[in-house]
Amino acid sequence: MKIAILGGGHGSHAAAADLSERGHEVRLWRRDAQRLRAVQGAGSIELRDVDGVRRVPIALATPDIGAAVRGAELLLMPSPATAQIDIARAVAPHLADGQVAFLPPGTFGSVVMAREAAAAGSRARVRWAETGTLPYLARMYAPDGVAITIRAVRLP
């Protein structure tokens, strides 16, 4: 599956490494190009978990949200509520029919983001979904390194 991960924090890096390692084509978008350079330069994220430490390749790391979203089936947005409106406005012109936009955690952000994307002109038929929390207990320990302590099996 082609997955666009929109965000630059702990959850975004954990999802990028985890989903890429599971065989998905992962595109990581972060609006802060400077902070994205380590992942771009390495072409990977160092993942630490119960299986040890390893580098996991990332198909694309980019500050260009259109490049990340184009052709993606799933848009994964593990961002805080304070970032959701800005991300919705930035992604709106790039949304396409049939995409699934998933917010873990959502905090009802799926409703807010759907409205903001529509107000910004998007007419794409997107399915919006959310959970109450991230699927990972994770912490970045380097600009291109993330430790996943726990992977959730049930999300509210």
mmCIF file of C-alpha atoms in Angstrom:
data_model
loop_
_atom_site.group_PDB
_atom_site.id
_atom_site.type_symbol
_atom_site.label_atom_id
_atom_site.label_comp_id
_atom_site.label_asym_id
_atom_site.label_seq_id
_atom_site.Cartn_x
_atom_site.Cartn_y
_atom_site.Cartn_z
ATOM 1 C CA MET A 1 0.000 0.000 0.000
ATOM 2 C CA LYS A 2 1.141 3.558 -0.684
ATOM 3 C CA ILE A 3 1.015 5.504 2.569
ATOM 4 C CA ALA A 4 1.624 9.215 3.144
ATOM 5 C CA ILE A 5 2.541 10.049 6.718
ATOM 6 C CA LEU A 6 1.934 13.713 7.433
ATOM 7 C CA GLY A 7 3.749 15.023 10.482
ATOM 8 C CA GLY A 8 7.164 15.133 12.027
ATOM 9 C CA GLY A 9 6.884 13.928 15.597
ATOM 10 C CA HIS A 10 7.291 10.716 17.534
ATOM 11 C CA GLY A 11 4.154 9.055 16.133
ATOM 12 C CA SER A 12 4.937 10.002 12.550
ATOM 13 C CA HIS A 13 8.449 8.595 12.678
ATOM 14 C CA ALA A 14 7.259 5.448 14.461
ATOM 15 C CA ALA A 15 4.530 4.883 11.865
ATOM 16 C CA ALA A 16 6.923 5.554 8.976
ATOM 17 C CA ALA A 17 9.489 3.037 10.210
ATOM 18 C CA ASP A 18 6.938 0.425 11.305
ATOM 19 C CA LEU A 19 4.815 0.526 8.152
ATOM 20 C CA SER A 20 7.796 0.657 5.813
ATOM 21 C CA GLU A 21 9.298 -2.365 7.521
ATOM 22 C CA ARG A 22 5.987 -4.182 6.982
ATOM 23 C CA GLY A 23 6.384 -3.715 3.227
ATOM 24 C CA HIS A 24 4.407 -0.551 2.513
ATOM 25 C CA GLU A 25 5.643 2.320 0.363
ATOM 26 C CA VAL A 26 5.967 5.110 2.919
ATOM 27 C CA ARG A 27 6.276 8.795 2.120
ATOM 28 C CA LEU A 28 7.029 10.986 5.107
ATOM 29 C CA TRP A 29 6.059 14.671 4.928
ATOM 30 C CA ARG A 30 7.256 17.206 7.432
ATOM 31 C CA ARG A 31 6.736 20.934 6.989
ATOM 32 C CA ASP A 32 10.073 21.746 8.658
ATOM 33 C CA ALA A 33 12.569 20.957 5.882
ATOM 34 C CA GLN A 34 15.566 21.522 8.176
ATOM 35 C CA ARG A 35 14.401 18.897 10.664
ATOM 36 C CA LEU A 36 13.654 16.460 7.848
ATOM 37 C CA ARG A 37 17.194 16.545 6.439
ATOM 38 C CA ALA A 38 18.540 13.705 8.585
ATOM 39 C CA VAL A 39 15.903 11.283 7.272
ATOM 40 C CA GLN A 40 16.359 12.566 3.719
ATOM 41 C CA GLY A 41 20.117 12.196 3.909
ATOM 42 C CA ALA A 42 19.983 8.675 5.321
ATOM 43 C CA GLY A 43 16.998 7.608 3.220
ATOM 44 C CA SER A 44 15.890 5.724 6.301
ATOM 45 C CA ILE A 45 14.877 5.869 9.950
ATOM 46 C CA GLU A 46 16.731 3.991 12.650
ATOM 47 C CA LEU A 47 14.178 1.874 14.524
ATOM 48 C CA ARG A 48 14.715 0.494 18.028
ATOM 49 C CA ASP A 49 12.198 -1.987 19.370
ATOM 50 C CA VAL A 50 11.962 -5.424 20.933
ATOM 51 C CA ASP A 51 13.616 -6.904 17.821
ATOM 52 C CA GLY A 52 16.723 -4.734 18.161
ATOM 53 C CA VAL A 53 18.114 -1.762 16.247
ATOM 54 C CA ARG A 54 18.040 -1.449 12.461
ATOM 55 C CA ARG A 55 17.710 1.074 9.651
ATOM 56 C CA VAL A 56 14.390 0.991 7.814
ATOM 57 C CA PRO A 57 14.309 2.573 4.345
ATOM 58 C CA ILE A 58 11.737 5.291 3.652
ATOM 59 C CA ALA A 59 10.567 5.616 0.028
ATOM 60 C CA LEU A 60 10.342 9.415 0.231
ATOM 61 C CA ALA A 61 10.984 12.053 2.891
ATOM 62 C CA THR A 62 9.853 15.457 1.685
ATOM 63 C CA PRO A 63 8.679 18.910 2.772
ATOM 64 C CA ASP A 64 6.407 18.895 -0.339
ATOM 65 C CA ILE A 65 3.004 17.695 0.859
ATOM 66 C CA GLY A 66 1.763 17.198 -2.711
ATOM 67 C CA ALA A 67 4.618 14.802 -3.497
ATOM 68 C CA ALA A 68 3.870 12.808 -0.356
ATOM 69 C CA VAL A 69 0.106 12.583 -0.930
ATOM 70 C CA ARG A 70 0.019 12.039 -4.704
ATOM 71 C CA GLY A 71 -1.127 8.476 -5.381
ATOM 72 C CA ALA A 72 -1.281 7.500 -1.697
ATOM 73 C CA GLU A 73 -4.137 5.257 -0.645
ATOM 74 C CA LEU A 74 -3.807 6.054 3.051
ATOM 75 C CA LEU A 75 -2.971 9.399 4.633
ATOM 76 C CA LEU A 76 -1.812 8.827 8.185
ATOM 77 C CA MET A 77 -1.718 12.007 10.273
ATOM 78 C CA PRO A 78 -0.478 11.408 13.823
ATOM 79 C CA SER A 79 -0.414 15.077 14.755
ATOM 80 C CA PRO A 80 -1.679 17.068 17.731
ATOM 81 C CA ALA A 81 -5.012 18.839 17.491
ATOM 82 C CA THR A 82 -3.185 22.179 17.274
ATOM 83 C CA ALA A 83 -1.689 21.155 13.899
ATOM 84 C CA GLN A 84 -4.785 19.634 12.297
ATOM 85 C CA ILE A 85 -6.266 22.786 10.739
ATOM 86 C CA ASP A 86 -2.965 23.823 9.157
ATOM 87 C CA ILE A 87 -2.402 20.316 7.791
ATOM 88 C CA ALA A 88 -5.980 20.151 6.453
ATOM 89 C CA ARG A 89 -5.491 23.419 4.569
ATOM 90 C CA ALA A 90 -2.110 22.301 3.202
ATOM 91 C CA VAL A 91 -3.335 18.886 2.075
ATOM 92 C CA ALA A 92 -6.713 20.038 0.655
ATOM 93 C CA PRO A 93 -5.528 20.759 -2.922
ATOM 94 C CA HIS A 94 -3.843 17.358 -3.097
ATOM 95 C CA LEU A 95 -6.649 15.098 -1.880
ATOM 96 C CA ALA A 96 -8.082 12.544 -4.313
ATOM 97 C CA ASP A 97 -11.221 10.446 -4.444
ATOM 98 C CA GLY A 98 -10.938 7.156 -2.573
ATOM 99 C CA GLN A 99 -8.183 8.134 -0.167
ATOM 100 C CA VAL A 100 -8.525 7.324 3.514
ATOM 101 C CA ALA A 101 -7.367 10.021 5.937
ATOM 102 C CA PHE A 102 -6.604 8.491 9.324
ATOM 103 C CA LEU A 103 -5.866 10.535 12.454
ATOM 104 C CA PRO A 104 -4.399 8.710 15.442
ATOM 105 C CA PRO A 105 -5.161 10.454 17.797
ATOM 106 C CA GLY A 106 -8.102 12.265 16.352
ATOM 107 C CA THR A 107 -9.717 14.261 19.167
ATOM 108 C CA PHE A 108 -12.591 14.730 16.683
ATOM 109 C CA GLY A 109 -10.059 16.149 14.253
ATOM 110 C CA SER A 110 -11.498 14.090 11.414
ATOM 111 C CA VAL A 111 -14.592 16.304 11.502
ATOM 112 C CA VAL A 112 -12.538 19.499 11.743
ATOM 113 C CA MET A 113 -10.114 18.442 9.012
ATOM 114 C CA ALA A 114 -12.874 17.334 6.632
ATOM 115 C CA ARG A 115 -14.589 20.712 7.054
ATOM 116 C CA GLU A 116 -11.339 22.663 6.633
ATOM 117 C CA ALA A 117 -10.350 20.699 3.524
ATOM 118 C CA ALA A 118 -13.779 21.374 1.992
ATOM 119 C CA ALA A 119 -13.600 25.059 2.942
ATOM 120 C CA ALA A 120 -10.179 25.200 1.251
ATOM 121 C CA GLY A 121 -11.776 23.950 -1.969
ATOM 122 C CA SER A 122 -11.290 20.180 -1.884
ATOM 123 C CA ARG A 123 -14.154 18.226 -3.423
ATOM 124 C CA ALA A 124 -12.373 14.887 -3.153
ATOM 125 C CA ARG A 125 -14.401 12.037 -1.715
ATOM 126 C CA VAL A 126 -12.136 11.077 1.177
ATOM 127 C CA ARG A 127 -12.987 8.745 4.046
ATOM 128 C CA TRP A 128 -11.999 10.341 7.346
ATOM 129 C CA ALA A 129 -11.236 8.124 10.354
ATOM 130 C CA GLU A 130 -9.633 8.482 13.747
ATOM 131 C CA THR A 131 -8.741 6.721 16.962
ATOM 132 C CA GLY A 132 -8.450 8.065 20.489
ATOM 133 C CA THR A 133 -4.705 7.512 20.757
ATOM 134 C CA LEU A 134 -1.562 6.656 18.836
ATOM 135 C CA PRO A 135 -0.984 2.991 18.009
ATOM 136 C CA TYR A 136 2.572 3.323 19.375
ATOM 137 C CA LEU A 137 4.316 4.261 22.568
ATOM 138 C CA ALA A 138 7.301 5.862 20.870
ATOM 139 C CA ARG A 139 9.999 8.472 21.342
ATOM 140 C CA MET A 140 12.415 9.970 18.871
ATOM 141 C CA TYR A 141 15.958 9.792 20.207
ATOM 142 C CA ALA A 142 17.559 11.378 17.133
ATOM 143 C CA PRO A 143 16.306 13.355 14.117
ATOM 144 C CA ASP A 144 16.310 10.071 12.176
ATOM 145 C CA GLY A 145 15.829 7.612 15.048
ATOM 146 C CA VAL A 146 12.767 6.382 16.902
ATOM 147 C CA ALA A 147 12.210 3.833 19.661
ATOM 148 C CA ILE A 148 8.917 1.942 19.768
ATOM 149 C CA THR A 149 8.293 0.527 23.233
ATOM 150 C CA ILE A 150 4.764 -0.769 22.655
ATOM 151 C CA ARG A 151 2.474 -1.337 19.665
ATOM 152 C CA ALA A 152 -1.193 -1.129 20.593
ATOM 153 C CA VAL A 153 -3.510 -3.960 19.632
ATOM 154 C CA ARG A 154 -6.783 -2.213 20.485
ATOM 155 C CA LEU A 155 -7.418 1.448 19.863
ATOM 156 C CA PRO A 156 -10.437 3.360 21.156
#
